PDB file of C-alpha atoms in Angstrom:
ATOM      1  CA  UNK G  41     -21.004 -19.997   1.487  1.00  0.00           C
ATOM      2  CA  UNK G  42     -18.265 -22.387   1.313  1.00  0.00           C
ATOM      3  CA  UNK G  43     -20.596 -25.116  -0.576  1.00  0.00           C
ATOM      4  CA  UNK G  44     -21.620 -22.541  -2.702  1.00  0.00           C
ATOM      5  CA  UNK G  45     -18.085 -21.078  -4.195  1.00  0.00           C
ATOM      6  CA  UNK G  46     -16.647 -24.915  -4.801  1.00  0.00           C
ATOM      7  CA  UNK G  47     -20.128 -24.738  -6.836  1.00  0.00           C
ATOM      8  CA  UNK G  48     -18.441 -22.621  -9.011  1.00  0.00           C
ATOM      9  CA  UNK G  49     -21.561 -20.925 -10.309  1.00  0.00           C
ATOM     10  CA  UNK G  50     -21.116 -16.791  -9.110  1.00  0.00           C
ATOM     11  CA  UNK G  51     -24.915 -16.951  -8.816  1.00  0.00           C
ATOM     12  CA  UNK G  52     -24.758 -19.238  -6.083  1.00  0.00           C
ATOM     13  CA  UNK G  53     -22.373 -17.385  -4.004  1.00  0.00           C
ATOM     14  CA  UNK G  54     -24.141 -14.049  -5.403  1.00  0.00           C
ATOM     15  CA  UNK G  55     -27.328 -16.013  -3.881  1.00  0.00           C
ATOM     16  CA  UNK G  56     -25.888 -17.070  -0.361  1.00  0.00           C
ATOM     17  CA  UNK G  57     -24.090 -14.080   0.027  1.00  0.00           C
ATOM     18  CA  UNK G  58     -26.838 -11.246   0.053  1.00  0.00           C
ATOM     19  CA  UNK G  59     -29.659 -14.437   2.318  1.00  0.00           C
ATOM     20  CA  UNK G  60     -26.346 -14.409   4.859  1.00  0.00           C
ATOM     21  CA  UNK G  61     -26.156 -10.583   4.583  1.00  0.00           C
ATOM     22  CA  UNK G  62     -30.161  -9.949   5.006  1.00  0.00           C
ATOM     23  CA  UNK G  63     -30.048 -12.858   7.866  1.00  0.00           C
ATOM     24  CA  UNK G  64     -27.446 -10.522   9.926  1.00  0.00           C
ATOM     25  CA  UNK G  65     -29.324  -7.453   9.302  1.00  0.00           C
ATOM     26  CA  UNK G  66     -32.524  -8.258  11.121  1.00  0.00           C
ATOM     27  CA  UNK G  67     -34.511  -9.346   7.784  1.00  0.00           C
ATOM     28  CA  UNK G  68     -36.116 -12.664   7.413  1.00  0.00           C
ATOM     29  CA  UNK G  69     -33.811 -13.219   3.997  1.00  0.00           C
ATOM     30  CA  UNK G  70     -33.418 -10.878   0.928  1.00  0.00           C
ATOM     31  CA  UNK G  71     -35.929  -9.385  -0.621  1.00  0.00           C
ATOM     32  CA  UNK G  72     -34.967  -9.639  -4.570  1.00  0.00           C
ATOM     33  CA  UNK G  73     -37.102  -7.649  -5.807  1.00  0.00           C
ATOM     34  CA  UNK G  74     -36.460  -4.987  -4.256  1.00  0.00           C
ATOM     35  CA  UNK G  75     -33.903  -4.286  -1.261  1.00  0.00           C
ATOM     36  CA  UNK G  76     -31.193  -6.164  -0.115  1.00  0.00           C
ATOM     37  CA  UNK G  77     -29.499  -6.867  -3.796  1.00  0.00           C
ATOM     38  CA  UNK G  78     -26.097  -7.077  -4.170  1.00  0.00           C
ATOM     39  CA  UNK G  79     -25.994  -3.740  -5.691  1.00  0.00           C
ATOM     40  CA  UNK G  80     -27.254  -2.563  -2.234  1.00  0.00           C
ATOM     41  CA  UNK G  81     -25.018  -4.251   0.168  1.00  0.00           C
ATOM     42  CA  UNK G  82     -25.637  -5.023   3.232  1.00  0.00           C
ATOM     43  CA  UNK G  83     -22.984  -3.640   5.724  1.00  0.00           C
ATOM     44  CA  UNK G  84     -22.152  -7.184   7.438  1.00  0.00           C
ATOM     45  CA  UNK G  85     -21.454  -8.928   4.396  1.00  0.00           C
ATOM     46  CA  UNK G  86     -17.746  -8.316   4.409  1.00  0.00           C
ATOM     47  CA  UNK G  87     -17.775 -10.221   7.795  1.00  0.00           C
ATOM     48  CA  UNK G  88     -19.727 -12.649   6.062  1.00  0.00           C
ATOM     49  CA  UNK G  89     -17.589 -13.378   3.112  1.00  0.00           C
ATOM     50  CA  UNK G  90     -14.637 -12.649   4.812  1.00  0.00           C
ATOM     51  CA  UNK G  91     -15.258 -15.836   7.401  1.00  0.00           C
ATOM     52  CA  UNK G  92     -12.926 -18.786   8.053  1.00  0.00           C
ATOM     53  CA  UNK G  93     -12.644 -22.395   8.379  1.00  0.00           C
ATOM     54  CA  UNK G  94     -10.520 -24.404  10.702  1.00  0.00           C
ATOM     55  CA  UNK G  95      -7.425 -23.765   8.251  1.00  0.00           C
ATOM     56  CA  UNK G  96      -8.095 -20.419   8.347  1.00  0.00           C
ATOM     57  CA  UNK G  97      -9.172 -19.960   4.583  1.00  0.00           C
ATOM     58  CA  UNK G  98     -11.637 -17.613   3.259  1.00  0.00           C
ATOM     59  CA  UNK G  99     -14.619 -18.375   0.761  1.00  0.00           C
ATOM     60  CA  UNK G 100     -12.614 -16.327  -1.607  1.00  0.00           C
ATOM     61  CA  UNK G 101      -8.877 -18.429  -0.804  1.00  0.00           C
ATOM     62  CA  UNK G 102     -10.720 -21.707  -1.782  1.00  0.00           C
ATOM     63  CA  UNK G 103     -12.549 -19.971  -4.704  1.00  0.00           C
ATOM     64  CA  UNK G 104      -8.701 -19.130  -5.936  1.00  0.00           C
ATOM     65  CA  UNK G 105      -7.478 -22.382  -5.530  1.00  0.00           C
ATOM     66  CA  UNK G 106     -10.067 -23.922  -7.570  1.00  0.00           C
ATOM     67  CA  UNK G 107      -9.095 -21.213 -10.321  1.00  0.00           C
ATOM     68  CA  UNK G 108     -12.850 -19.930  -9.972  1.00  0.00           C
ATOM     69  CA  UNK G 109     -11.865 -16.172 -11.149  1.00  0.00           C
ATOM     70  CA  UNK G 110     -14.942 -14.845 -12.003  1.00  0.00           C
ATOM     71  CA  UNK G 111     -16.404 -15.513  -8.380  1.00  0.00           C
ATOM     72  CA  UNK G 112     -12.672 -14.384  -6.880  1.00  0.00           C
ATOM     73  CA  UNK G 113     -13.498 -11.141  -8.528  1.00  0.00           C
ATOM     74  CA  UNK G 114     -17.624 -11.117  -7.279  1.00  0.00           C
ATOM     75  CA  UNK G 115     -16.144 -11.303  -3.817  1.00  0.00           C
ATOM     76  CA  UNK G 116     -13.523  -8.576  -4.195  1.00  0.00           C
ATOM     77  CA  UNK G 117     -16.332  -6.319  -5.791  1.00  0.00           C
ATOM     78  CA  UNK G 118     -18.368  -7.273  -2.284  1.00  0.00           C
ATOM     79  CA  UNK G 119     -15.990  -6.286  -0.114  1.00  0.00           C
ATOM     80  CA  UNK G 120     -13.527  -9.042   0.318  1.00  0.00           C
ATOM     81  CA  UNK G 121     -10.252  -8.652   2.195  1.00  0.00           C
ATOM     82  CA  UNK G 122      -7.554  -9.949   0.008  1.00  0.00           C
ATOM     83  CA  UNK G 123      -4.607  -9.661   3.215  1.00  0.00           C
ATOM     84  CA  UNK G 124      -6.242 -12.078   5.236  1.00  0.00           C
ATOM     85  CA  UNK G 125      -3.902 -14.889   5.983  1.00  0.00           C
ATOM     86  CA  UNK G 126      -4.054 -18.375   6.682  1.00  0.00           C
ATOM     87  CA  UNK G 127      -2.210 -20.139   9.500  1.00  0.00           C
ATOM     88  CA  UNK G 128       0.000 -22.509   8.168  1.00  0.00           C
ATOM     89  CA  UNK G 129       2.199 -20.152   5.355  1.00  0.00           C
ATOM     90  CA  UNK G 130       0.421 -17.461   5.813  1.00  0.00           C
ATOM     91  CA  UNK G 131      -0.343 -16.709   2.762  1.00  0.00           C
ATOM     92  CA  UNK G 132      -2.870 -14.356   1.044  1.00  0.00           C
ATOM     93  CA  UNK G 133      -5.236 -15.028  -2.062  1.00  0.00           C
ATOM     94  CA  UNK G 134      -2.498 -12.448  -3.981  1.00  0.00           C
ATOM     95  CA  UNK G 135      -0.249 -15.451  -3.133  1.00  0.00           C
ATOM     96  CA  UNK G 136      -2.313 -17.924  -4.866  1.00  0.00           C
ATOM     97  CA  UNK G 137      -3.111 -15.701  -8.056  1.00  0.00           C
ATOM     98  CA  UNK G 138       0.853 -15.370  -8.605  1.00  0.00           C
ATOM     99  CA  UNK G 139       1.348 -19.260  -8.149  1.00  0.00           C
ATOM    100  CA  UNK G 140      -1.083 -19.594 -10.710  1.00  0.00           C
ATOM    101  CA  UNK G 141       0.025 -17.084 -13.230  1.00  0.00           C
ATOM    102  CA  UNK G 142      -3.607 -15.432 -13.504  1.00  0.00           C
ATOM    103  CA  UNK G 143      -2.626 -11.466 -14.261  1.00  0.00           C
ATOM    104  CA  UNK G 144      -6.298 -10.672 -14.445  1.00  0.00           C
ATOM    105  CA  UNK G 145      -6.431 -11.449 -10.949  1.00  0.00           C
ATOM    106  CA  UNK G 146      -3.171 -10.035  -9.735  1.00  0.00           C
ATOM    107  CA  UNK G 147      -4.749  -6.834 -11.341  1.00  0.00           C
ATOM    108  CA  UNK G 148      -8.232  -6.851  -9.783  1.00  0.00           C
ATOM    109  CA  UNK G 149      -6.673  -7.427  -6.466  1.00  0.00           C
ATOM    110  CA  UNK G 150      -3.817  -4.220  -6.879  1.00  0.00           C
ATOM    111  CA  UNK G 151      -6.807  -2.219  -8.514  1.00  0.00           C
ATOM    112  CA  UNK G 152      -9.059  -2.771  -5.125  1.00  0.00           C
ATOM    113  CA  UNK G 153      -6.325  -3.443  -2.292  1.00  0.00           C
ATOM    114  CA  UNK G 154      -2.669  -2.298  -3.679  1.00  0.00           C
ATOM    115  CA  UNK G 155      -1.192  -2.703   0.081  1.00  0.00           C
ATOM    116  CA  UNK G 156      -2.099  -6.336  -0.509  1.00  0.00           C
ATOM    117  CA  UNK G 157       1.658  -6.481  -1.812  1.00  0.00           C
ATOM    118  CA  UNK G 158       3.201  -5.474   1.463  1.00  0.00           C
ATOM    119  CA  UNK G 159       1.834  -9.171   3.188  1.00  0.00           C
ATOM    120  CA  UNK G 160       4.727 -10.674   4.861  1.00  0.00           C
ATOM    121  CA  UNK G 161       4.742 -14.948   4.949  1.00  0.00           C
ATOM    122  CA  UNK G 162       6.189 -17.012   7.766  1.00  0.00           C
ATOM    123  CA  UNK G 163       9.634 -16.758   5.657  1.00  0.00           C
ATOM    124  CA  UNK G 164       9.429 -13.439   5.872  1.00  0.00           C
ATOM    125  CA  UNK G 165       8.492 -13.077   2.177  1.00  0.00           C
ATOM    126  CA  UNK G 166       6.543 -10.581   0.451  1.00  0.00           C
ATOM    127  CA  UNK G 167       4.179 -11.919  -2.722  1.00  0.00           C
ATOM    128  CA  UNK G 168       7.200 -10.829  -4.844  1.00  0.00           C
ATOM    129  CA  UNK G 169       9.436 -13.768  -3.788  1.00  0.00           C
ATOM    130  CA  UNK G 170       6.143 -16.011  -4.888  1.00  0.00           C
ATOM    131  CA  UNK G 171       6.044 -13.880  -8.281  1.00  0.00           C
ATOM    132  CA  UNK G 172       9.812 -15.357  -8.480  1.00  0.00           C
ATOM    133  CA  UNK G 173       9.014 -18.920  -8.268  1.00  0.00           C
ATOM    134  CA  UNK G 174       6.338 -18.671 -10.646  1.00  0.00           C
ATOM    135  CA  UNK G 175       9.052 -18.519 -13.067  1.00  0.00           C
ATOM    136  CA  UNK G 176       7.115 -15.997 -15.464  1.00  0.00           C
ATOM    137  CA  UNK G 177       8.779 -13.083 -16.737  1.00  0.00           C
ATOM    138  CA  UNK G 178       5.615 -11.565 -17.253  1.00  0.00           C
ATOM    139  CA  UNK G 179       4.002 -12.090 -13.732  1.00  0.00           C
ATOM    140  CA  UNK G 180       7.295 -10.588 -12.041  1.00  0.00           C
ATOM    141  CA  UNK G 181       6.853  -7.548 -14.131  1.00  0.00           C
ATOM    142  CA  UNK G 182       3.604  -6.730 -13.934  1.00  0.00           C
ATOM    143  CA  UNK G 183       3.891  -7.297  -9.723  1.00  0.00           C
ATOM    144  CA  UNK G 184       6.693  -5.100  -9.770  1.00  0.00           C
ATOM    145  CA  UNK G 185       5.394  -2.351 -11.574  1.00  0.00           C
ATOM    146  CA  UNK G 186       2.465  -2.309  -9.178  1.00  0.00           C
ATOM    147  CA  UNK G 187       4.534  -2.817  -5.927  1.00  0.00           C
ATOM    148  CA  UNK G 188       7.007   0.031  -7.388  1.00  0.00           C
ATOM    149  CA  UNK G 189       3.632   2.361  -7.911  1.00  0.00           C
ATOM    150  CA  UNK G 190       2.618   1.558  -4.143  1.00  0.00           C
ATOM    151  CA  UNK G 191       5.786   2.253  -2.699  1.00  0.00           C
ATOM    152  CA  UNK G 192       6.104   5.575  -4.653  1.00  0.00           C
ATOM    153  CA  UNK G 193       2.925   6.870  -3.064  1.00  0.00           C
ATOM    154  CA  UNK G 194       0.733   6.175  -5.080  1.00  0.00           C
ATOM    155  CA  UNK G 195      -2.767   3.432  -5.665  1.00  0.00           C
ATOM    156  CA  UNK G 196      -1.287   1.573  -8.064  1.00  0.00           C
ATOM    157  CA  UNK G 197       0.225   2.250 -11.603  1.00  0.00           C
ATOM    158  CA  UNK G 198      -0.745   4.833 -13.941  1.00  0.00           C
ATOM    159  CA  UNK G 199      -2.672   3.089 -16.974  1.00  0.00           C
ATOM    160  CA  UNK G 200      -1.629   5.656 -19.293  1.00  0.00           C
ATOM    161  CA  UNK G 201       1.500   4.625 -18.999  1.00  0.00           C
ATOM    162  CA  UNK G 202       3.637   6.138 -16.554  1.00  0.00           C
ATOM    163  CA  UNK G 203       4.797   4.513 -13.317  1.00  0.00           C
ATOM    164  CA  UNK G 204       6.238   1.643 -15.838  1.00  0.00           C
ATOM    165  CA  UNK G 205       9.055  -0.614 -14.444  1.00  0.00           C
ATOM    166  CA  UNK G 206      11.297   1.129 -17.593  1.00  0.00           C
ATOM    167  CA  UNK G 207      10.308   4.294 -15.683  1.00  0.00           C
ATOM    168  CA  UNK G 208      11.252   3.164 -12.678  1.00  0.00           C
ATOM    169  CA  UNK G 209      10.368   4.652  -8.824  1.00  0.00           C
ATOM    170  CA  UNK G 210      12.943   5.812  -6.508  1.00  0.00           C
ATOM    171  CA  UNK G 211      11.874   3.210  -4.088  1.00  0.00           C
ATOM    172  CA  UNK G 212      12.142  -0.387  -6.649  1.00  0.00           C
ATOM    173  CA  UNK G 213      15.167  -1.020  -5.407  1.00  0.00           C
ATOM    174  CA  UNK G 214      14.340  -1.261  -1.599  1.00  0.00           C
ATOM    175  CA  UNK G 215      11.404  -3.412  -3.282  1.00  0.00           C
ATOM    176  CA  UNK G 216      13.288  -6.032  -5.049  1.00  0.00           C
ATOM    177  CA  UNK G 217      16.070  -6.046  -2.370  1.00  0.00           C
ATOM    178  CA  UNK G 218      13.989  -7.177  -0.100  1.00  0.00           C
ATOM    179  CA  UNK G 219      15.398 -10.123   2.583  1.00  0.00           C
ATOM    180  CA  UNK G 220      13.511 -12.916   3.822  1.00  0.00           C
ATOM    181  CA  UNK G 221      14.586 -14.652   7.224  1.00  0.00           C
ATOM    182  CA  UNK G 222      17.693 -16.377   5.397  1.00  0.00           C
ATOM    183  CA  UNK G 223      18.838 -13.121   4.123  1.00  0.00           C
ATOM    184  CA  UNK G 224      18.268 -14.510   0.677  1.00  0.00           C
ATOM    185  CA  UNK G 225      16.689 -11.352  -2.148  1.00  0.00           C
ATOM    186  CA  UNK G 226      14.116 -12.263  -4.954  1.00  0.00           C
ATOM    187  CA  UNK G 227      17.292 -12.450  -7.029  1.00  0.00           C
ATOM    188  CA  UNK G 228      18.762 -14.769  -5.330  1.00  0.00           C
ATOM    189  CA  UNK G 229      15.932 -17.066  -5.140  1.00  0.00           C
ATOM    190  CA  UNK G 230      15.746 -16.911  -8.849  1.00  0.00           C
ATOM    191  CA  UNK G 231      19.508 -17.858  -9.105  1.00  0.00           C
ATOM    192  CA  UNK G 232      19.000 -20.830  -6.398  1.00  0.00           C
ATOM    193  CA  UNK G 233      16.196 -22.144  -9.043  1.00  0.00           C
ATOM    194  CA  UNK G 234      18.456 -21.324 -12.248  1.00  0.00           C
ATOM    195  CA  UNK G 235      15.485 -18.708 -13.475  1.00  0.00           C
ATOM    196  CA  UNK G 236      18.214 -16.680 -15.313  1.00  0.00           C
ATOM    197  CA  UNK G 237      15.828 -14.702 -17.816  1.00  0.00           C
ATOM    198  CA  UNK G 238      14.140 -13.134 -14.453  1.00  0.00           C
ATOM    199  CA  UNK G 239      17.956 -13.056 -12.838  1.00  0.00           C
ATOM    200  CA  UNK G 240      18.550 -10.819 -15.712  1.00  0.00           C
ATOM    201  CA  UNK G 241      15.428  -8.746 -15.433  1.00  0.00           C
ATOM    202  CA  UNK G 242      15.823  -8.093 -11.963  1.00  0.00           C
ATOM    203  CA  UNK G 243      19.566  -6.746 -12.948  1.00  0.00           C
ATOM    204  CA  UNK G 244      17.990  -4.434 -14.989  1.00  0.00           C
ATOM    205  CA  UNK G 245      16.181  -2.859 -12.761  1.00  0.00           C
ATOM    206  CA  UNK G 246      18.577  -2.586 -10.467  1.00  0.00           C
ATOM    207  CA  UNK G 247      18.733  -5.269  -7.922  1.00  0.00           C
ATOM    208  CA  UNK G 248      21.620  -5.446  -6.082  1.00  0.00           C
ATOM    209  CA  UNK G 249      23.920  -8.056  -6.788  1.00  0.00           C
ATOM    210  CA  UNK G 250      26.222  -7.727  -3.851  1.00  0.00           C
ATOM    211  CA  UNK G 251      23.925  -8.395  -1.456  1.00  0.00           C
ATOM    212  CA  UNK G 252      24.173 -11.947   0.405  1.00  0.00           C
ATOM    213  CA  UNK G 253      22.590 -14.438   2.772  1.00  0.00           C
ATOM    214  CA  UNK G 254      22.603 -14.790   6.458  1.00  0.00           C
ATOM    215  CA  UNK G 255      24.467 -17.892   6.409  1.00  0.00           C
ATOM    216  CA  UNK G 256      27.157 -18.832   4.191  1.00  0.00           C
ATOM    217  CA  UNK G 257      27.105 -15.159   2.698  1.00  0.00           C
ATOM    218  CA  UNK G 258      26.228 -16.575  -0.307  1.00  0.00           C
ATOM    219  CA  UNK G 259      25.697 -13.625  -3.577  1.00  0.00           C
ATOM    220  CA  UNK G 260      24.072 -14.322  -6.891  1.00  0.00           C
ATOM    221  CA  UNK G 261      28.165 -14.000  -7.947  1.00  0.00           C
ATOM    222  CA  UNK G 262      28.573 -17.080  -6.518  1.00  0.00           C
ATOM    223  CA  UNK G 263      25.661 -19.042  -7.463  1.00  0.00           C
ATOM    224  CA  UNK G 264      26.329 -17.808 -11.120  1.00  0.00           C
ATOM    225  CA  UNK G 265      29.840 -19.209 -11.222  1.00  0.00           C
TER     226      UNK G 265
END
């Protein structure tokens, strides 16, 4: 399955996924004409496109990597866990879609798995803090608005329009005051890297200034002047 999603073609993975699928239930391979499609899943193809390699990445991870959206999204419709982590950073395919800028894909992952935003790295980081570096105004929004949604109770943001960061939850400023293991908020990551437009959003909707690092104490006061 691997093979097939650096193929980039969604009908090869579509392909491998439902042979693998009608291999583990008992079947000699898929019948497609008939049963086993995709629109009839079989119930061990999550385990099957949820498998790692030895760096602990899933089919979809290196589909995400390679910017392959389309086949990102077949596996999420399939079943795909979007919190699985890999070793090293231990980062999630939510991760990868905010490095990348791709909101299409930040929004079919919070439309399937919203919790996917609560996945803690090895700096202690939630995908906000990634959101941060991307240096995109836009991507930092549209995370927080979803994260915000999540953390008010509900599945994710209200299309119609409420749930909005300009209509913000009682809970977005635990969310962007978050610490990592130096102490250090999305805020002050975005001072560290000089992203003022974001430093500004994040003021706006009420991130704490005050707050400061484990060592050194450091605010965004003091990286500002």
């Amino acid at each position: 399955i691997f093979n097939a999603v650096r193929s980039k073609l969604v009908a090869g993975v579509e392909y491998v996924s439902k042979y693998l699928a009608a291999l583990h239930d008992g079947g000699d391979g898929p019948d497609f004409n008939g049963p086993n499609t995709g629109g009839q899943k079989s119930t061990n193809i999550a385990n099957i496109i949820d498998v790692m390699n030895i760096s602990r990445q899933t089919p979809m991870m290196i589909a995400a990597n390679l910017q392959n959206w389309d086949i990102v999204q077949f596996l999420l419709e399939n079943g795909a866990d979007p919190k699985k982590l890999t070793t090293q950073y231990l980062y999630t395919v939510l991760h990868i879609a905010i490095e990348y800028g791709h909101i299409d894909a930040i929004d079919i992952i919070f439309q399937n798995f919203p919790t996917a935003a609560i996945s803690v790295d090895s700096n202690g980081e939630t995908p906000i803090f990634k959101a941060i570096r991307s240096n995109n105004v836009a991507v930092v929004e549209y995370f927080l608005k979803y994260l915000s949604a999540v953390n008010g109770g509900a599945d994710g943001p209200d299309p119609n329009g409420r749930n909005t960061v300009g209509q913000k939850s009682t809970h977005i400023g635990n969310i962007i005051d978050t610490q990592n293991i130096y102490g250090e908020t999305p805020m002050i990551v975005a001072a560290n890297l000089q992203y003022w437009d974001i430093v500004q959003f994040l003021l706006k909707n009420g991130a704490d200034p005050m707050i400061s690092t484990t060592e050194g104490a450091v605010t965004v006061l003091h990286i500002a002047t």
